[in-house]
Amino acid sequence: MAYKLCVCIKVVPRSAVAKRFDGTTHRLDRSGATELNPHDLYAVEEAVQLRERIGGELIAVTMAPDDGLESLRGALAMGVDRAVAVADPAIAGSDLLATSRVLAAALVRERPDVIVFGSLSADGGGAQLSAAVGERMGLPVLSGVRSIEVTDGRVRGIRQTTDSEVVVETVTPCIVGLGGSTNVPRYPAFRDIVAAKKKAIDCLSLADLGIDPATVGESGSRTEVLTITSPPTRNRGGDVVTDEGQGAAWLFEYLTSRGFA
Amino acid sequence: MTTAAEIGAARSDGVPLVFIELRKSVPTAGSLGLLGKARGLFGGAAAVVAGPGSGDVAATLGRYGADVAYFCDDPAVHQELPAPNVDVAASAIRAGGHRTVLFENSVVVADIVGALACRLEAGVIWDLQDLKQRDATLVGTKYVFDDSVAVEAGWSSDVRLAVFRLGILEPVEAAGQGTVTRLEPAIGADASRVTVVEQRHATVADVALASADVIVAGGRGLRDREALALLEDLADAIGGVVAVSMPLVDRGWYQHSRQVGQTGNKVRPRLYLACGISGQLGHRVGMEKSGLIVAINTDATAPIFGMCDAGLIGDLHQVVPELTRRIRAAHASVDHS
Ligand SMILES: Cc1cc2nc3c(=O)[nH]c(=O)nc-3n(C[C@H](O)[C@H](O)[C@H](O)COP(=O)(O)OP(=O)(O)OC[C@H]3O[C@@H](n4cnc5c(N)ncnc54)[C@H](O)[C@@H]3O)c2cc1C
Ligand SMILES: Nc1ncnc2c1ncn2[C@@H]1O[C@H](COP(=O)(O)O)[C@@H](O)[C@H]1O
């Protein structure tokens, strides 16, 4: 039996771009340049490697209020076979509850054996989505893992915790959330980038998924941003200088003056 | 300050429930600190703790402010498995009709919260710096985008899940005494589908980072493994020990016992010298309480520069050996005088 694997990836505002918020909705302005969530590159790599070992089909699944979908081509170039994107304006402003509802509905259609999640959304995630989607789909979740092994319908991972390493195991179908930068994501070759342009990105609307728009977006969310301000400065007020050849000498002086070195 | 009237208003929807996380059967400091926070806001608190030995722990929680402590010592509860903890937390929420549930973040807590939120359709606000009452509603404060933006947020669900950033709260001893209640929830079939095959506790640490006076820390800016020698050398000269960010442990360059951060050690040396470390949240929560923080990084926009006492925008591969040479030279001249 051929395996079916999914990897959940998010398109986020490019990290170097200054963040702007809408004054009335308090939403993050997502209209600028976007990129694939850097943490999800490891998820894609892990999923591609897993597929290389066990075979089968690999599908990237994403949810985004509008397009920004070109960023998905990067994942396709790394070896993902096709992508499914739930893109519907009604999704804007979705919190964890609403996002997990949409993703679970999109994933159920694919009937995957293993669903891989990245470790964190760079635009303010809480590393909670894999567990949330697991609850909605009634699937077991191995999370915070640094490796994935699949043999005969059994899935094993090593979960890293504060003071130990735990080997955890479950059965397919299941969800696996990565614990960090567990691999070195590949740079696609030119021919893979070209090939990725021909791979399918299926766009689904909420109607396609049978989701009532009132249960997602802002109306389907249970948290609300009230104010956005500048934080009190937490800067220790330290000097930051550029090394123009004297950097080490400057640091040495600084450390000496503080009783170190 | 929370006024008596505000406490009255908050109390009308019940005292909050605090999730107590155990590590090797001992409650984490931050989760005990939540009890004090809950008391300050609502005038009372309940606690829930699960796992082997949790009955004994529950009996001590009154001391930190719990009026009621629920525990569940069902052998199916494993500290590292979120699913059974979700069942226990949900059962405690039902038992006491709690409408606010407080957590301190951790790898396991993030999973417990994600699942609990969906089970109860409860809103979650995470990475909280603080929680307050305003006009009898609960408001959470958090910082986003590398702490460059402050956000206040609120809930519109019946049950509110509030997750504090790691390391914000400290335990406060109260003279209180609480009652203890055993919970016997049905641990769901879902929970038992994940099993722990093996747990390897960190082998005896080769260094004790927690008690180190000076830490020379390296991150992905080291680029290749050979560069670790530069840090070892500097640590040797300055009388410190080497620590690393998570990606270097992921690459197998060092044991996990050398990792600083959310899933590693929390350290408080007199000097923390961060070389090629960007200073993202996962790392920062482990070291921001250090005495002096000094950073070397090629990227002027790295978040570490927003939280250091002295920062050098430069290449560690050049700066570190030169700094080591200068320190050694200074020692040599002292030795000869
Ligand atoms: C649930 C969870 C738990 C986590 N727990 C931890 C944890 O316990 N500990 C931890 O560290 N992280 C943890 N992280 C990861 C954390 O979010 C960051 O990804 C990680 O800390 C980044 O490590 P880094 O700074 O070494 O790498 P990067 O973020 O890649 O930064 C490398 C830095 O080096 C600089 N640099 C490059 N070349 C040079 C040079 N030649 N000289 C000087 N500087 C250079 C770059 O400008 C850059 O700022 C966790 C993440 C998650 C999701
Ligand atoms: N909108 C989204 N679409 C698809 N996957 C997502 C989305 N948001 C988050 N994820 C996945 O969930 C992981 C954890 O995200 P978070 O809980 O937001 O920190 C990410 O690394 C992604 O793999």
XYZ file of C-alpha atoms and ligand atoms in Angstrom:
674
model
C 0.000 0.000 0.000
C 1.390 3.319 -1.005
C 1.658 5.890 1.735
C 0.080 9.281 1.524
C 1.913 12.042 3.360
C 0.898 15.631 3.998
C 3.012 18.510 5.245
C 1.362 21.646 6.637
C 3.110 24.844 5.712
C 2.367 28.482 6.264
C 3.074 31.533 4.142
C 4.228 34.407 6.355
C 5.276 38.036 5.827
C 8.949 38.121 4.894
C 10.971 38.393 8.088
C 12.964 41.419 6.995
C 9.818 43.425 6.224
C 8.698 45.844 8.946
C 5.429 44.670 10.490
C 2.357 46.862 10.074
C -1.047 46.467 11.651
C -4.417 47.702 10.485
C -5.554 50.457 12.872
C -9.142 49.235 13.221
C -9.033 45.469 12.758
C -5.642 45.166 14.522
C -4.778 42.552 11.936
C -1.275 42.045 10.685
C -0.935 43.529 7.211
C -0.142 40.487 5.072
C -0.140 42.343 1.767
C 3.643 42.821 1.523
C 6.315 40.350 0.441
C 5.828 36.845 1.773
C 7.922 33.743 2.229
C 7.485 30.196 3.413
C 7.591 30.095 7.225
C 11.325 29.402 7.766
C 10.531 26.737 10.392
C 8.441 24.873 7.817
C 11.433 24.385 5.499
C 12.600 21.740 7.978
C 9.146 20.146 7.931
C 9.201 19.996 4.141
C 12.713 18.527 4.132
C 11.766 15.940 6.767
C 8.658 14.975 4.794
C 10.563 14.770 1.489
C 13.203 12.541 3.111
C 10.510 10.367 4.646
C 8.860 9.963 1.263
C 12.237 9.077 -0.257
C 12.518 6.278 2.316
C 8.994 4.879 2.317
C 7.569 6.007 -1.040
C 4.099 7.331 -1.757
C 2.674 10.768 -2.448
C 3.517 14.003 -0.633
C 1.083 16.912 -0.508
C 1.614 20.349 1.030
C -1.453 21.859 2.698
C -1.829 25.498 3.594
C -4.435 28.012 4.654
C -4.110 31.679 3.792
C -6.588 34.533 3.431
C -5.399 35.499 -0.046
C -2.883 34.279 -2.539
C 0.769 34.720 -1.518
C 0.695 31.253 -2.964
C 3.804 31.686 -5.073
C 5.764 30.968 -1.905
C 4.413 27.416 -2.115
C 6.483 26.819 -5.256
C 9.555 26.617 -3.064
C 8.144 23.562 -1.304
C 7.141 22.007 -4.630
C 10.692 22.519 -5.873
C 12.046 20.715 -2.798
C 10.126 17.587 -3.787
C 6.515 17.999 -2.691
C 4.236 16.530 -5.408
C 1.339 18.963 -5.230
C -0.195 21.584 -2.979
C -3.646 22.238 -1.578
C -4.378 25.810 -0.527
C -7.470 26.961 1.275
C -7.614 30.580 0.182
C -10.758 32.481 1.071
C -11.089 36.110 2.199
C -13.401 35.000 5.037
C -10.434 33.291 6.676
C -8.713 36.568 7.575
C -8.307 37.030 11.305
C -8.593 33.325 12.183
C -7.177 32.277 15.546
C -6.079 28.792 16.621
C -9.663 27.498 16.828
C -10.633 28.727 13.383
C -7.344 27.777 11.709
C -7.457 24.240 13.074
C -11.048 23.858 11.871
C -10.093 24.791 8.311
C -6.910 22.742 8.165
C -8.597 19.674 9.619
C -11.306 19.890 6.940
C -8.737 20.210 4.159
C -6.634 17.339 5.534
C -9.538 14.938 6.012
C -10.199 15.011 2.253
C -6.718 13.672 1.548
C -6.916 10.747 4.021
C -3.171 10.914 4.723
C -1.276 8.301 6.705
C 1.139 10.801 8.214
C 0.745 14.585 8.531
C 3.917 16.553 9.284
C 3.833 19.966 10.990
C 6.644 22.474 11.437
C 7.733 23.577 14.877
C 6.397 27.128 14.990
C 4.876 29.930 12.920
C 7.403 32.735 12.618
C 4.648 35.348 12.632
C 3.633 34.755 16.201
C 2.585 31.124 16.482
C 2.324 29.185 19.680
C 3.437 25.754 18.416
C -0.067 24.546 19.235
C -1.575 23.848 15.851
C -0.483 20.226 15.430
C -2.161 19.307 18.714
C -5.255 21.331 17.809
C -5.650 19.664 14.414
C -5.027 16.272 16.048
C -7.898 16.909 18.454
C -10.233 17.986 15.632
C -9.375 14.970 13.474
C -9.258 12.495 16.347
C -5.722 11.509 15.391
C -2.826 10.697 17.701
C -0.044 13.310 17.743
C 3.687 12.885 18.229
C 5.056 16.354 18.681
C 8.344 18.046 19.381
C 10.134 15.216 17.612
C 13.547 15.386 15.970
C 13.209 12.347 13.728
C 10.446 10.350 12.098
C 10.560 6.637 11.385
C 7.694 4.817 9.698
C 7.590 1.012 9.513
C 4.553 -1.190 8.882
C 2.028 1.365 10.026
C 3.991 2.240 13.164
C 5.431 5.719 13.559
C 8.251 6.495 15.917
C 9.923 9.735 16.903
C 12.381 11.051 19.429
C 10.836 13.809 21.456
C 13.233 16.240 23.016
C 12.179 17.660 26.350
C 13.847 19.844 28.896
C 15.651 17.089 30.716
C 15.285 13.970 28.656
C 14.822 12.362 25.299
C 11.706 10.294 24.950
C 11.134 7.723 22.247
C 7.432 7.863 21.427
C 5.429 5.627 19.138
C 1.999 5.548 17.585
C 0.141 4.084 14.623
C -0.950 5.556 11.302
C -2.890 7.658 10.556
C -1.233 10.213 12.789
C 0.214 13.698 13.106
C 3.897 14.406 13.673
C 5.056 17.857 14.797
C 8.745 18.656 14.496
C 10.744 19.988 17.422
C 13.179 22.239 15.632
C 15.791 22.510 12.937
C 16.367 18.797 12.666
C 17.876 18.670 9.186
C 19.475 20.819 6.506
C 16.775 21.864 4.029
C 17.899 21.291 0.455
C 18.410 24.034 -2.103
C 16.390 22.956 -5.127
C 18.332 22.527 -8.334
C 17.378 24.692 -11.292
C 15.553 21.834 -13.016
C 13.501 21.205 -9.856
C 12.505 24.866 -9.766
C 11.387 24.622 -13.377
C 9.545 21.354 -12.723
C 7.774 22.917 -9.726
C 6.115 25.454 -12.009
C 4.150 22.613 -13.577
C 2.999 21.028 -10.331
C -0.603 21.555 -9.275
C -1.734 23.986 -6.593
C -5.413 23.254 -5.899
C -7.213 26.230 -4.419
C -10.183 25.409 -2.232
C -12.791 27.797 -0.884
C -14.644 27.387 2.389
C -17.673 26.287 0.366
C -15.607 23.484 -1.186
C -14.891 22.266 2.329
C -18.457 22.692 3.527
C -17.362 25.175 6.197
C -19.752 27.883 7.352
C -17.818 31.180 7.042
C -19.280 32.274 10.395
C -17.228 29.554 12.111
C -13.885 30.890 10.850
C -12.165 34.240 10.482
C -12.929 36.792 13.151
C -16.455 35.571 13.841
C -15.198 32.031 14.397
C -12.359 33.097 16.648
C -12.511 33.270 20.426
C -9.728 35.731 21.037
C -9.500 39.322 20.023
C -6.726 41.897 19.878
C -7.741 44.989 21.856
C -4.776 47.330 21.520
C -1.439 47.471 19.748
C 1.276 49.686 21.183
C 5.027 49.886 21.557
C 6.364 47.796 24.388
C 8.297 49.357 27.235
C 11.911 49.316 26.154
C 13.639 46.190 27.356
C 16.903 47.227 25.888
C 19.591 47.136 28.532
C 20.824 50.328 26.958
C 24.028 48.690 25.849
C 26.362 50.180 23.269
C 26.347 48.387 19.954
C 29.353 49.190 17.787
C 30.501 48.040 14.385
C 33.797 46.229 14.097
C 36.103 48.191 11.861
C 39.187 46.291 12.868
C 39.210 47.387 16.512
C 36.238 45.284 17.619
C 38.151 42.705 19.629
C 40.162 45.435 21.362
C 36.958 47.285 22.232
C 35.366 44.129 23.656
C 38.498 43.333 25.596
C 38.435 46.801 27.169
C 34.752 46.462 27.973
C 35.190 43.064 29.628
C 38.233 44.238 31.558
C 36.367 47.292 32.822
C 33.650 45.014 34.161
C 36.100 42.776 35.960
C 36.192 39.960 33.433
C 39.123 38.949 31.269
C -3.498 47.257 41.690
C -6.581 45.107 41.672
C -9.364 46.601 43.762
C -11.688 44.644 46.011
C -14.584 45.420 43.667
C -12.674 43.961 40.741
C -11.871 40.826 42.666
C -15.569 40.550 43.492
C -16.501 40.839 39.831
C -13.936 38.264 38.788
C -14.914 35.827 41.508
C -18.445 35.654 40.290
C -17.240 33.457 37.462
C -15.267 31.221 39.761
C -11.635 30.979 40.710
C -9.154 30.162 37.977
C -7.589 26.772 37.549
C -3.803 26.553 37.412
C -2.102 23.710 35.551
C 0.878 22.533 37.602
C 3.590 20.959 35.469
C 5.841 18.355 37.050
C 9.406 17.682 36.120
C 10.797 14.527 37.712
C 7.817 14.715 40.095
C 8.627 18.291 41.220
C 6.396 21.239 40.239
C 8.072 23.807 38.009
C 8.705 27.177 39.650
C 6.719 29.035 37.010
C 3.612 26.927 37.417
C 3.693 27.493 41.191
C 4.070 31.205 40.429
C 0.773 31.077 38.516
C -1.014 30.285 41.779
C 0.103 33.603 43.276
C -0.910 35.409 40.085
C -4.360 33.778 40.174
C -4.890 34.723 43.828
C -3.891 38.317 43.164
C -6.432 38.601 40.363
C -9.335 36.502 41.576
C -8.806 36.187 45.308
C -8.447 32.430 45.084
C -7.088 29.609 42.974
C -7.492 25.946 42.188
C -4.715 23.718 40.894
C -4.574 20.540 38.853
C -1.609 18.201 38.767
C -1.306 14.817 37.093
C 1.073 11.901 37.016
C 2.612 9.390 39.394
C 3.114 10.959 42.819
C 0.803 13.869 42.043
C -1.216 13.189 45.203
C 1.784 14.126 47.342
C 2.427 17.228 45.274
C -1.240 18.271 45.498
C -0.991 18.241 49.289
C 1.767 20.893 49.163
C 0.043 23.318 46.784
C -1.916 25.163 49.490
C 1.387 26.675 50.490
C 1.578 28.498 47.154
C -1.998 29.662 47.127
C -4.224 26.788 45.960
C -7.537 26.519 47.838
C -8.278 23.266 46.027
C -5.812 20.926 44.377
C -7.093 18.248 42.013
C -4.771 15.402 41.211
C -4.846 12.330 39.021
C -2.345 9.546 39.616
C -3.704 7.221 36.962
C -0.687 5.290 35.639
C -1.797 6.142 32.085
C -0.704 9.740 32.699
C 2.824 10.304 31.536
C 4.481 13.685 31.949
C 5.682 13.745 28.383
C 2.413 12.719 26.748
C -0.016 15.574 26.192
C -3.158 13.510 25.489
C -3.786 12.062 28.977
C -3.045 15.472 30.491
C -5.757 16.960 28.267
C -8.261 14.485 29.694
C -7.239 15.353 33.249
C -7.319 19.121 32.698
C -10.732 18.917 31.011
C -12.075 16.898 33.906
C -10.771 19.427 36.463
C -12.325 22.300 34.507
C -15.684 20.501 34.605
C -15.338 19.517 38.259
C -14.878 23.096 39.435
C -16.756 24.936 36.681
C -13.581 26.933 36.067
C -13.697 29.582 33.395
C -10.080 30.678 33.385
C -7.168 28.250 33.115
C -3.575 29.369 33.544
C -0.459 27.636 32.224
C 3.222 28.362 31.976
C 4.493 27.515 28.508
C 6.561 24.423 27.786
C 6.765 21.912 24.966
C 4.155 19.677 26.607
C 1.933 22.559 27.661
C 1.721 23.907 24.090
C 0.297 20.547 23.022
C -2.063 20.249 25.968
C -3.390 23.737 25.300
C -3.809 23.204 21.548
C -5.953 20.108 22.084
C -7.873 21.479 25.072
C -8.775 24.617 23.131
C -10.480 22.578 20.415
C -12.166 20.194 22.831
C -13.757 23.083 24.769
C -13.908 25.659 21.937
C -11.876 27.797 24.306
C -9.845 30.781 23.111
C -6.116 30.706 23.816
C -3.790 33.632 24.381
C -0.189 32.504 24.686
C 3.173 34.004 25.445
C 1.618 36.273 28.066
C 3.673 38.776 29.992
C 0.808 39.639 32.274
C -2.871 39.260 32.912
C -5.153 41.877 34.440
C -8.752 42.722 35.088
C -10.188 45.715 33.305
C -13.864 46.604 33.717
C -14.381 43.134 35.089
C -12.980 41.490 31.972
C -9.748 39.639 31.714
C -7.074 41.192 29.501
C -3.777 39.563 28.553
C -0.618 41.464 27.575
C 1.994 40.001 25.292
C 4.828 41.082 23.042
C 5.095 39.885 19.466
C 7.641 40.078 16.645
C 10.713 39.745 18.794
C 9.134 41.871 21.472
C 8.896 44.886 19.161
C 5.110 45.196 19.436
C 2.952 45.087 22.579
C -0.510 43.588 22.237
C -3.449 43.486 24.601
C -5.932 40.741 23.865
C -9.118 39.352 25.334
C -11.314 36.264 25.113
C -14.867 35.755 23.886
C -15.258 32.104 24.878
C -16.795 30.549 27.987
C -13.482 29.045 28.981
C -10.341 31.136 28.620
C -6.928 29.522 28.281
C -4.046 31.800 29.294
C -0.451 30.683 28.707
C 2.369 32.676 30.283
C 5.802 32.994 28.749
C 8.333 30.772 30.452
C 10.183 32.342 33.359
C 7.934 35.367 34.008
C 6.454 34.201 37.293
C 8.123 33.086 40.508
C 6.490 31.111 43.312
C 5.245 33.082 46.310
C 4.742 31.213 49.537
C 1.444 31.879 51.256
C 0.475 30.516 54.629
C -2.588 28.933 53.072
C -3.932 25.449 53.315
C -5.923 23.776 50.627
C -8.083 20.745 50.173
C -7.077 17.895 47.908
C -9.425 16.105 45.493
C -8.669 13.004 43.452
C -9.911 12.995 39.874
C -10.588 9.769 38.067
C -11.286 10.810 34.503
C -11.642 8.223 31.801
C -8.352 8.545 29.971
C -9.545 8.469 26.371
C -8.693 5.903 23.771
C -6.868 8.645 21.859
C -4.510 9.064 24.751
C -3.411 5.456 24.791
C -2.579 5.402 21.097
C 0.719 7.135 21.817
C 3.169 5.230 23.975
C 6.535 6.026 25.466
C 8.917 3.348 24.291
C 11.885 4.648 26.199
C 12.899 7.723 28.181
C 16.551 8.657 28.383
C 17.262 11.251 31.015
C 20.179 13.476 30.196
C 23.304 11.612 31.087
C 25.305 13.277 33.821
C 25.967 16.703 32.419
C 29.553 17.188 31.324
C 29.293 20.762 32.573
C 26.987 22.417 35.041
C 25.722 25.360 33.025
C 23.233 26.360 35.666
C 26.014 27.225 38.119
C 28.526 28.646 35.637
C 29.861 32.127 36.320
C 30.840 32.876 32.732
C 29.233 31.305 29.665
C 30.616 31.576 26.140
C 27.697 30.636 23.925
C 27.706 29.781 20.238
C 24.947 29.615 17.653
C 24.434 28.928 14.015
C 26.790 31.776 13.167
C 29.627 29.314 13.889
C 28.846 27.722 10.519
C 31.132 24.733 10.866
C 32.018 22.441 13.691
C 35.678 23.468 13.697
C 34.633 26.921 14.910
C 33.630 25.376 18.245
C 37.336 25.238 19.031
C 37.427 29.035 18.913
C 34.792 29.187 21.634
C 36.440 26.448 23.706
C 39.625 28.421 23.549
C 37.984 31.677 24.596
C 36.148 29.919 27.427
C 39.428 28.447 28.583
C 41.105 31.866 28.594
C 38.305 33.721 30.342
C 37.450 30.958 32.810
C 34.049 30.040 31.431
C 32.182 27.141 29.878
C 30.773 26.739 26.386
C 27.039 26.534 25.748
C 25.096 26.465 22.479
C 21.775 27.283 20.888
C 19.373 24.528 19.921
C 20.335 24.151 16.242
C 23.862 23.098 17.208
C 22.510 20.386 19.490
C 20.183 19.310 16.672
C 23.273 18.905 14.498
C 24.867 16.740 17.138
C 27.776 19.102 17.825
C 27.127 18.994 21.533
C 25.073 17.104 24.067
C 21.715 18.483 25.001
C 23.084 19.318 28.455
C 24.919 22.244 26.799
C 21.796 23.791 25.315
C 20.464 27.081 26.625
C 16.840 28.056 26.078
C 13.257 27.027 26.368
C 13.977 23.340 25.890
C 17.422 23.487 27.439
C 19.009 25.081 30.491
C 17.916 28.314 32.112
C 21.129 30.064 33.020
C 22.036 33.151 35.014
C 25.810 33.588 34.773
C 27.496 36.895 35.644
C 28.598 37.114 31.994
C 26.877 35.616 28.924
C 28.879 36.069 25.744
C 26.648 35.244 22.771
C 28.594 34.546 19.570
C 26.631 34.054 16.344
C 23.310 33.746 18.176
C 20.327 35.679 16.833
C 18.529 35.851 20.186
C 15.134 34.481 19.169
C 12.577 33.829 21.850
C 13.315 30.106 22.241
C 16.883 30.987 23.180
C 16.229 34.210 25.036
C 14.003 32.733 27.724
C 16.986 30.669 28.852
C 19.499 33.485 29.283
C 17.880 36.897 29.581
C 18.387 36.992 33.331
C 22.173 36.853 32.976
C 24.208 39.569 34.693
C 25.958 41.021 31.651
C 24.984 40.062 28.132
C 27.585 40.674 25.427
C 26.879 39.823 21.794
C 28.945 39.336 18.653
C 26.899 39.089 15.481
C 27.336 40.088 11.830
C 23.718 41.209 11.500
C 23.024 44.661 12.973
C 19.303 43.836 13.099
C 19.685 40.622 15.140
C 17.304 40.696 18.140
C 20.201 39.911 20.482
C 21.402 43.502 20.037
C 18.138 44.728 21.522
C 18.853 42.958 24.783
C 22.573 43.228 25.362
C 24.797 45.361 27.567
C 27.443 45.540 24.867
C 27.268 44.419 21.280
C 29.777 44.118 18.493
C 28.581 43.964 14.901
C 31.307 41.767 13.509
C 32.471 38.331 12.405
C 33.028 35.977 15.299
C 35.608 34.041 13.304
C 37.843 37.125 13.441
C 36.818 38.663 16.747
C 36.845 35.600 18.987
C 40.449 34.452 18.351
C 41.692 38.011 18.669
C 39.801 38.508 21.938
C 41.233 35.239 23.269
C 44.748 36.331 22.315
C 44.332 39.632 24.142
C 43.007 37.986 27.283
C 45.874 35.476 27.293
C 48.387 38.264 26.724
C 46.967 40.231 29.646
C 47.159 37.183 31.907
C 50.731 36.518 30.819
C 51.825 40.062 31.575
C 50.204 39.867 35.022
C 51.964 36.530 35.656
C 55.314 38.066 34.774
C 54.985 41.223 36.807
C 9.291 24.876 20.915
C 10.631 25.480 20.636
C 11.635 25.383 21.597
C 12.878 25.961 21.370
N 13.850 25.841 22.323
C 15.057 26.403 22.103
C 16.107 26.283 23.066
O 15.965 25.660 24.125
N 17.287 26.873 22.796
C 17.521 27.564 21.635
O 18.625 28.094 21.470
N 16.570 27.658 20.708
C 15.351 27.095 20.905
N 14.404 27.180 19.929
C 14.784 27.697 18.609
C 14.829 29.194 18.531
O 13.542 29.678 18.217
C 15.807 29.628 17.427
O 15.463 28.975 16.221
C 17.273 29.315 17.762
O 17.595 29.786 19.055
C 18.167 29.974 16.747
O 19.506 29.614 16.998
P 20.709 30.523 16.520
O 20.578 31.878 17.128
O 21.949 29.765 16.785
O 20.511 30.538 14.936
P 20.021 31.696 13.966
O 18.721 32.246 14.393
O 20.169 31.151 12.593
O 21.090 32.839 14.193
C 22.425 32.763 13.797
C 23.009 34.149 13.954
O 24.402 34.123 13.660
C 24.740 35.322 13.001
N 25.985 35.101 12.257
C 26.139 34.446 11.070
N 27.442 34.408 10.742
C 28.127 35.035 11.721
C 29.500 35.319 11.941
N 30.445 34.929 11.082
N 29.835 36.003 13.054
C 28.882 36.410 13.948
N 27.569 36.168 13.792
C 27.198 35.474 12.689
C 23.547 35.633 12.134
O 23.493 37.030 11.830
C 22.390 35.191 13.023
O 21.896 36.275 13.809
C 13.144 26.638 20.146
C 12.134 26.728 19.204
C 10.899 26.149 19.418
C 9.854 26.266 18.367
N -2.146 28.736 8.069
C -1.466 27.576 8.120
N -1.548 26.700 7.080
C -0.884 25.513 7.124
N -0.108 25.135 8.148
C 0.025 25.965 9.193
C -0.639 27.227 9.237
N -0.306 27.842 10.401
C 0.536 27.005 11.045
N 0.752 25.871 10.328
C 1.581 24.692 10.691
O 1.607 24.584 12.115
C 2.940 24.682 12.615
C 2.915 25.321 13.994
O 2.298 26.570 13.904
P 1.853 27.457 15.166
O 1.031 26.607 16.053
O 1.078 28.569 14.510
O 3.124 27.943 15.807
C 3.676 25.433 11.532
O 5.079 25.180 11.577
C 3.021 24.853 10.264
O 3.544 23.568 9.970
